[in-house]
Amino acid sequence: FPNPCHQPGLAGLTVADQQHWLSRVRGGPEESTAGFYLTGKTGRLRAAAHLAAWMTDPGPKGLAVVTGSPGTGKSALLALPVLLSDRFRRADLLRAADPGSLIQRTAGLLPAGTPVTAIHARGLNTDQAAGAIARALGRSSSTASELLEDLDTTPEHGRRVVIVDAVDEATSPATLLGGLLVPLARQPGLQVAVGARRHVLSGAGDTGLTIDLGTREYRDPQALTDYVHRLLIASEEPGVTTAYTPGAAVAHGGRGEAAVAVAAAIAQRATAREGTSESFLIGRLLALSARGRTEPADITSEGWQSELSASLAEAFDEDLARLGNQEPLARALLTALAWARGPGLPWEN
């Protein structure tokens, strides 16, 4: 039976695309996170403000690049304008956001209804990405060359922002950049912002805006610590109780005090040496591992920090160990899945 309320592509996005952008802003376990863990205090606020200013400035643009090490929050930053440009998603975000939060302040800088086209480039070749952009622009082109020729013949009226994330995970990042995205950024009426790791950006040429989340200007240590703390106490997951949920007393002090201390310790481990880069991904995984224990860390004991997982490998081993006698089966399954992409498992073994 046809559903008259069915919307297969809200704001031009497929269900899979919507999930990509939403999951980056939620920043927590997909099965239980109802709110948004996304945080920003200093550097992340500055990055969002610079991106919003680039999007709304009527002057010449050039290509905008959001880059940084893995886990620094490139996709989360780009997801903000993608979701805030859609009135349904914008209302959801603002309803759940605290006053003065990163979401609220970005929304104040980015007018509702800003025309944004969003593409998640993971696994796409250049022509597939061009086809997706063309459909969003209401054009019938199916290849990069067709789209660029069509735009040369019939330029866009008004303006539209094209956001392409995970360029480094496309089938050919260099071709996608040089053969489509850089030329698109030169087209009248189009602004192009991309998210990619640094090693693929040599073909980007001169950019109108570069936001490198690993540089001093955009660092935000307090945002990382707050993010880890909120994950430890499951602040955005109704009904989820963790070892650090406030309100329960334990023998070695309150859980709230332990959560603050553990969050700071995990944030330190999720920050590269000399504070050069903050990985929200590492912070998230270490926090989820720590909160999975039955008791919080005993912060009154000497050297309590050593009780925490020191790396992703240790956190992963601890999580698997909770499966008991099913651990060997889980490792076998995950090993096969890890090799499933690309050429697959080595045949000789």
GROMACS .gro file of C-alpha atoms in nm:
model
  349
    1PHE     CA    1   0.000   0.000   0.000
    2PRO     CA    2   0.149   0.338  -0.092
    3ASN     CA    3   0.238   0.561   0.201
    4PRO     CA    4   0.146   0.923   0.118
    5CYS     CA    5   0.381   1.048   0.392
    6HIS     CA    6   0.684   0.852   0.265
    7GLN     CA    7   0.987   1.074   0.206
    8PRO     CA    8   1.259   0.859   0.046
    9GLY     CA    9   1.517   1.137   0.036
   10LEU     CA   10   1.476   1.410   0.296
   11ALA     CA   11   1.669   1.714   0.177
   12GLY     CA   12   1.784   1.508  -0.120
   13LEU     CA   13   1.949   1.248   0.105
   14THR     CA   14   1.898   0.874   0.094
   15VAL     CA   15   1.834   0.686   0.417
   16ALA     CA   16   2.198   0.570   0.420
   17ASP     CA   17   2.323   0.925   0.370
   18GLN     CA   18   2.099   1.058   0.643
   19GLN     CA   19   2.236   0.793   0.879
   20HIS     CA   20   2.594   0.895   0.800
   21TRP     CA   21   2.538   1.262   0.884
   22LEU     CA   22   2.315   1.198   1.185
   23SER     CA   23   2.552   0.944   1.337
   24ARG     CA   24   2.839   1.194   1.322
   25VAL     CA   25   2.643   1.454   1.517
   26ARG     CA   26   2.500   1.203   1.765
   27GLY     CA   27   2.851   1.077   1.835
   28GLY     CA   28   2.738   0.782   2.049
   29PRO     CA   29   2.615   0.422   2.021
   30GLU     CA   30   2.361   0.417   1.740
   31GLU     CA   31   2.125   0.177   1.915
   32SER     CA   32   2.075   0.390   2.227
   33THR     CA   33   2.172   0.752   2.158
   34ALA     CA   34   1.864   0.976   2.139
   35GLY     CA   35   2.030   1.319   2.174
   36PHE     CA   36   2.353   1.468   2.043
   37TYR     CA   37   2.696   1.428   2.201
   38LEU     CA   38   2.861   1.677   1.965
   39THR     CA   39   3.059   1.931   2.170
   40GLY     CA   40   3.261   2.245   2.112
   41LYS     CA   41   3.412   2.500   2.348
   42THR     CA   42   3.685   2.693   2.168
   43GLY     CA   43   3.851   2.554   1.857
   44ARG     CA   44   3.549   2.357   1.736
   45LEU     CA   45   3.328   2.664   1.776
   46ARG     CA   46   3.583   2.862   1.576
   47ALA     CA   47   3.587   2.598   1.302
   48ALA     CA   48   3.206   2.596   1.275
   49ALA     CA   49   3.199   2.976   1.265
   50HIS     CA   50   3.460   2.988   0.987
   51LEU     CA   51   3.272   2.729   0.781
   52ALA     CA   52   2.940   2.911   0.827
   53ALA     CA   53   3.100   3.243   0.731
   54TRP     CA   54   3.244   3.088   0.415
   55MET     CA   55   2.902   2.948   0.324
   56THR     CA   56   2.718   3.277   0.374
   57ASP     CA   57   2.977   3.521   0.238
   58PRO     CA   58   2.853   3.655  -0.101
   59GLY     CA   59   3.208   3.716  -0.225
   60PRO     CA   60   3.436   3.483  -0.428
   61LYS     CA   61   3.472   3.140  -0.269
   62GLY     CA   62   3.710   2.881  -0.403
   63LEU     CA   63   3.720   2.532  -0.256
   64ALA     CA   64   3.673   2.487   0.120
   65VAL     CA   65   3.865   2.202   0.281
   66VAL     CA   66   3.806   2.041   0.620
   67THR     CA   67   4.096   1.813   0.709
   68GLY     CA   68   4.279   1.659   1.002
   69SER     CA   69   4.394   1.328   1.142
   70PRO     CA   70   4.153   1.032   1.169
   71GLY     CA   71   3.891   1.084   1.438
   72THR     CA   72   3.937   1.460   1.476
   73GLY     CA   73   3.577   1.535   1.380
   74LYS     CA   74   3.587   1.631   1.011
   75SER     CA   75   3.259   1.459   0.931
   76ALA     CA   76   3.090   1.595   1.244
   77LEU     CA   77   3.182   1.951   1.146
   78LEU     CA   78   3.048   1.907   0.792
   79ALA     CA   79   2.734   1.734   0.920
   80LEU     CA   80   2.624   2.048   1.104
   81PRO     CA   81   2.539   2.257   0.795
   82VAL     CA   82   2.400   1.950   0.619
   83LEU     CA   83   2.146   1.887   0.895
   84LEU     CA   84   2.082   2.249   0.993
   85SER     CA   85   1.993   2.334   0.633
   86ASP     CA   86   1.695   2.096   0.647
   87ARG     CA   87   1.404   2.239   0.845
   88PHE     CA   88   1.299   1.902   0.991
   89ARG     CA   89   1.649   1.808   1.108
   90ARG     CA   90   1.718   2.163   1.222
   91ALA     CA   91   1.416   2.155   1.452
   92ASP     CA   92   1.528   1.820   1.598
   93LEU     CA   93   1.880   1.946   1.662
   94LEU     CA   94   1.775   2.272   1.820
   95ARG     CA   95   1.514   2.104   2.036
   96ALA     CA   96   1.778   1.882   2.195
   97ALA     CA   97   2.066   2.133   2.205
   98ASP     CA   98   2.166   2.325   2.516
   99PRO     CA   99   2.184   2.707   2.503
  100GLY     CA  100   2.529   2.818   2.390
  101SER     CA  101   2.614   2.474   2.254
  102LEU     CA  102   2.798   2.414   1.929
  103ILE     CA  103   2.471   2.324   1.757
  104GLN     CA  104   2.287   2.633   1.883
  105ARG     CA  105   2.566   2.872   1.795
  106THR     CA  106   2.618   2.725   1.448
  107ALA     CA  107   2.245   2.751   1.380
  108GLY     CA  108   2.262   3.118   1.473
  109LEU     CA  109   2.525   3.171   1.202
  110LEU     CA  110   2.364   2.962   0.931
  111PRO     CA  111   2.020   3.072   0.806
  112ALA     CA  112   1.750   2.806   0.783
  113GLY     CA  113   1.692   2.692   0.429
  114THR     CA  114   2.051   2.741   0.317
  115PRO     CA  115   2.066   2.536  -0.007
  116VAL     CA  116   2.299   2.245   0.068
  117THR     CA  117   2.367   1.933  -0.136
  118ALA     CA  118   2.544   1.660   0.063
  119ILE     CA  119   2.739   1.365  -0.076
  120HIS     CA  120   2.907   1.086   0.122
  121ALA     CA  121   3.183   0.983  -0.117
  122ARG     CA  122   3.291   0.659   0.050
  123GLY     CA  123   3.314   0.389  -0.217
  124LEU     CA  124   3.198   0.617  -0.500
  125ASN     CA  125   3.384   0.672  -0.823
  126THR     CA  126   3.400   1.018  -0.980
  127ASP     CA  127   3.108   0.965  -1.217
  128GLN     CA  128   2.887   0.825  -0.939
  129ALA     CA  129   2.958   1.132  -0.728
  130ALA     CA  130   2.888   1.357  -1.029
  131GLY     CA  131   2.559   1.178  -1.092
  132ALA     CA  132   2.450   1.228  -0.732
  133ILE     CA  133   2.538   1.598  -0.745
  134ALA     CA  134   2.361   1.636  -1.080
  135ARG     CA  135   2.040   1.479  -0.946
  136ALA     CA  136   2.047   1.714  -0.647
  137LEU     CA  137   2.085   2.007  -0.886
  138GLY     CA  138   1.795   1.885  -1.098
  139ARG     CA  139   2.016   1.788  -1.392
  140SER     CA  140   2.036   1.465  -1.589
  141SER     CA  141   2.414   1.432  -1.622
  142SER     CA  142   2.559   1.092  -1.535
  143THR     CA  143   2.933   1.161  -1.564
  144ALA     CA  144   3.169   1.429  -1.440
  145SER     CA  145   3.240   1.560  -1.791
  146GLU     CA  146   2.868   1.579  -1.873
  147LEU     CA  147   2.794   1.768  -1.554
  148LEU     CA  148   3.072   2.021  -1.606
  149GLU     CA  149   2.970   2.074  -1.970
  150ASP     CA  150   2.606   2.117  -1.866
  151LEU     CA  151   2.706   2.376  -1.606
  152ASP     CA  152   2.918   2.562  -1.861
  153THR     CA  153   2.620   2.577  -2.095
  154THR     CA  154   2.355   2.646  -1.833
  155PRO     CA  155   2.509   2.790  -1.513
  156GLU     CA  156   2.333   2.770  -1.181
  157HIS     CA  157   2.116   3.065  -1.085
  158GLY     CA  158   2.140   3.178  -0.725
  159ARG     CA  159   2.380   2.975  -0.515
  160ARG     CA  160   2.412   2.625  -0.377
  161VAL     CA  161   2.662   2.468  -0.139
  162VAL     CA  162   2.790   2.121  -0.230
  163ILE     CA  163   2.941   1.931   0.066
  164VAL     CA  164   3.136   1.614  -0.014
  165ASP     CA  165   3.263   1.411   0.281
  166ALA     CA  166   3.509   1.120   0.291
  167VAL     CA  167   3.684   1.218  -0.032
  168ASP     CA  168   3.981   1.008   0.078
  169GLU     CA  169   3.752   0.702   0.088
  170ALA     CA  170   3.633   0.739  -0.272
  171THR     CA  171   3.759   0.486  -0.524
  172SER     CA  172   3.995   0.747  -0.674
  173PRO     CA  173   4.034   1.051  -0.447
  174ALA     CA  174   4.275   1.235  -0.679
  175THR     CA  175   4.042   1.199  -0.979
  176LEU     CA  176   3.740   1.303  -0.774
  177LEU     CA  177   3.918   1.616  -0.658
  178GLY     CA  178   4.094   1.721  -0.976
  179GLY     CA  179   3.837   1.596  -1.226
  180LEU     CA  180   3.518   1.711  -1.055
  181LEU     CA  181   3.528   1.897  -0.726
  182VAL     CA  182   3.793   2.159  -0.803
  183PRO     CA  183   3.629   2.247  -1.139
  184LEU     CA  184   3.288   2.254  -0.969
  185ALA     CA  185   3.416   2.508  -0.717
  186ARG     CA  186   3.497   2.740  -1.007
  187GLN     CA  187   3.142   2.728  -1.144
  188PRO     CA  188   2.919   3.032  -1.092
  189GLY     CA  189   2.662   2.981  -0.818
  190LEU     CA  190   2.833   2.677  -0.666
  191GLN     CA  191   3.036   2.651  -0.347
  192VAL     CA  192   3.215   2.325  -0.276
  193ALA     CA  193   3.334   2.209   0.067
  194VAL     CA  194   3.515   1.877   0.107
  195GLY     CA  195   3.622   1.660   0.398
  196ALA     CA  196   3.938   1.456   0.350
  197ARG     CA  197   4.257   1.344   0.519
  198ARG     CA  198   4.563   1.550   0.439
  199HIS     CA  199   4.740   1.299   0.214
  200VAL     CA  200   4.485   1.332  -0.069
  201LEU     CA  201   4.471   1.712  -0.079
  202SER     CA  202   4.772   1.780  -0.302
  203GLY     CA  203   4.535   1.807  -0.599
  204ALA     CA  204   4.311   2.063  -0.431
  205GLY     CA  205   4.528   2.357  -0.538
  206ASP     CA  206   4.462   2.696  -0.385
  207THR     CA  207   4.168   2.686  -0.146
  208GLY     CA  208   3.935   2.959  -0.032
  209LEU     CA  209   3.921   2.812   0.319
  210THR     CA  210   4.123   2.543   0.495
  211ILE     CA  211   4.014   2.415   0.834
  212ASP     CA  212   4.279   2.177   0.969
  213LEU     CA  213   4.141   2.040   1.294
  214GLY     CA  214   4.491   1.938   1.401
  215THR     CA  215   4.625   2.293   1.409
  216ARG     CA  216   4.644   2.513   1.716
  217GLU     CA  217   4.366   2.742   1.592
  218TYR     CA  218   4.108   2.465   1.598
  219ARG     CA  219   4.218   2.255   1.895
  220ASP     CA  220   3.958   2.213   2.166
  221PRO     CA  221   4.082   2.004   2.462
  222GLN     CA  222   3.787   2.093   2.684
  223ALA     CA  223   3.541   1.979   2.418
  224LEU     CA  224   3.713   1.639   2.405
  225THR     CA  225   3.705   1.605   2.784
  226ASP     CA  226   3.338   1.706   2.797
  227TYR     CA  227   3.256   1.462   2.518
  228VAL     CA  228   3.420   1.171   2.702
  229HIS     CA  229   3.251   1.267   3.030
  230ARG     CA  230   2.906   1.276   2.872
  231LEU     CA  231   2.965   0.935   2.715
  232LEU     CA  232   3.078   0.791   3.048
  233ILE     CA  233   2.752   0.895   3.217
  234ALA     CA  234   2.539   0.824   2.903
  235SER     CA  235   2.389   1.173   2.919
  236GLU     CA  236   2.215   1.136   2.581
  237GLU     CA  237   2.096   0.776   2.622
  238PRO     CA  238   1.770   0.753   2.816
  239GLY     CA  239   1.741   0.434   3.016
  240VAL     CA  240   2.110   0.345   2.988
  241THR     CA  241   2.291   0.304   3.320
  242THR     CA  242   2.670   0.286   3.330
  243ALA     CA  243   2.935   0.242   3.597
  244TYR     CA  244   2.957   0.622   3.607
  245THR     CA  245   2.589   0.715   3.621
  246PRO     CA  246   2.551   0.995   3.880
  247GLY     CA  247   2.362   0.945   4.202
  248ALA     CA  248   2.496   0.610   4.318
  249ALA     CA  249   2.758   0.602   4.594
  250VAL     CA  250   3.045   0.355   4.586
  251ALA     CA  251   3.303   0.256   4.840
  252HIS     CA  252   3.577   0.479   4.698
  253GLY     CA  253   3.374   0.795   4.647
  254GLY     CA  254   3.094   0.920   4.430
  255ARG     CA  255   3.054   0.812   4.072
  256GLY     CA  256   3.036   1.174   3.960
  257GLU     CA  257   3.384   1.246   4.092
  258ALA     CA  258   3.516   0.932   3.928
  259ALA     CA  259   3.357   1.024   3.595
  260VAL     CA  260   3.530   1.364   3.592
  261ALA     CA  261   3.872   1.214   3.670
  262VAL     CA  262   3.836   0.926   3.423
  263ALA     CA  263   3.717   1.160   3.149
  264ALA     CA  264   4.027   1.373   3.191
  265ALA     CA  265   4.253   1.066   3.182
  266ILE     CA  266   4.088   0.926   2.869
  267ALA     CA  267   4.097   1.264   2.695
  268GLN     CA  268   4.471   1.281   2.760
  269ARG     CA  269   4.518   0.939   2.601
  270ALA     CA  270   4.307   1.045   2.303
  271THR     CA  271   4.532   1.345   2.241
  272ALA     CA  272   4.850   1.311   2.037
  273ARG     CA  273   5.184   1.399   2.194
  274GLU     CA  274   5.235   1.768   2.263
  275GLY     CA  275   4.861   1.822   2.216
  276THR     CA  276   4.891   1.839   1.838
  277SER     CA  277   4.572   1.647   1.758
  278GLU     CA  278   4.261   1.537   1.946
  279SER     CA  279   4.088   1.217   1.841
  280PHE     CA  280   3.722   1.215   1.937
  281LEU     CA  281   3.701   0.867   1.787
  282ILE     CA  282   3.965   0.726   2.024
  283GLY     CA  283   3.804   0.912   2.315
  284ARG     CA  284   3.468   0.763   2.230
  285LEU     CA  285   3.592   0.404   2.204
  286LEU     CA  286   3.793   0.424   2.527
  287ALA     CA  287   3.497   0.583   2.707
  288LEU     CA  288   3.255   0.314   2.592
  289SER     CA  289   3.498   0.045   2.706
  290ALA     CA  290   3.548   0.206   3.048
  291ARG     CA  291   3.177   0.252   3.113
  292GLY     CA  292   3.111  -0.112   3.025
  293ARG     CA  293   3.274  -0.227   3.348
  294THR     CA  294   3.058  -0.311   3.647
  295GLU     CA  295   3.237  -0.063   3.876
  296PRO     CA  296   3.398   0.275   3.811
  297ALA     CA  297   3.773   0.318   3.845
  298ASP     CA  298   3.893   0.357   4.204
  299ILE     CA  299   4.042   0.704   4.173
  300THR     CA  300   4.157   0.696   4.538
  301SER     CA  301   4.408   0.419   4.468
  302GLU     CA  302   4.763   0.492   4.359
  303GLY     CA  303   4.818   0.453   3.987
  304TRP     CA  304   4.447   0.406   3.913
  305GLN     CA  305   4.499   0.534   3.560
  306SER     CA  306   4.677   0.208   3.477
  307GLU     CA  307   4.345   0.029   3.527
  308LEU     CA  308   4.208   0.203   3.216
  309SER     CA  309   4.271   0.074   2.866
  310ALA     CA  310   4.582   0.242   2.735
  311SER     CA  311   4.501   0.191   2.367
  312LEU     CA  312   4.227   0.090   2.127
  313ALA     CA  313   4.375  -0.260   2.112
  314GLU     CA  314   4.342  -0.302   2.490
  315ALA     CA  315   3.987  -0.165   2.487
  316PHE     CA  316   3.895  -0.401   2.205
  317ASP     CA  317   4.042  -0.701   2.389
  318GLU     CA  318   3.849  -0.606   2.703
  319ASP     CA  319   3.522  -0.576   2.513
  320LEU     CA  320   3.573  -0.916   2.350
  321ALA     CA  321   3.664  -1.075   2.683
  322ARG     CA  322   3.315  -0.986   2.811
  323LEU     CA  323   3.177  -1.242   2.565
  324GLY     CA  324   3.321  -1.527   2.773
  325ASN     CA  325   3.346  -1.858   2.586
  326GLN     CA  326   3.212  -1.690   2.271
  327GLU     CA  327   3.526  -1.476   2.238
  328PRO     CA  328   3.715  -1.711   1.998
  329LEU     CA  329   3.412  -1.728   1.767
  330ALA     CA  330   3.376  -1.352   1.773
  331ARG     CA  331   3.743  -1.302   1.687
  332ALA     CA  332   3.714  -1.544   1.394
  333LEU     CA  333   3.408  -1.362   1.262
  334LEU     CA  334   3.562  -1.017   1.303
  335THR     CA  335   3.886  -1.129   1.137
  336ALA     CA  336   3.692  -1.247   0.832
  337LEU     CA  337   3.494  -0.922   0.822
  338ALA     CA  338   3.811  -0.715   0.851
  339TRP     CA  339   3.951  -0.885   0.542
  340ALA     CA  340   3.622  -0.887   0.350
  341ARG     CA  341   3.670  -0.545   0.188
  342GLY     CA  342   3.890  -0.530  -0.119
  343PRO     CA  343   4.061  -0.853  -0.231
  344GLY     CA  344   3.938  -1.051   0.071
  345LEU     CA  345   4.112  -1.305   0.292
  346PRO     CA  346   4.455  -1.424   0.172
  347TRP     CA  347   4.385  -1.747  -0.016
  348GLU     CA  348   4.706  -1.925   0.089
  349ASN     CA  349   4.609  -1.930   0.461
   0.00000   0.00000   0.00000
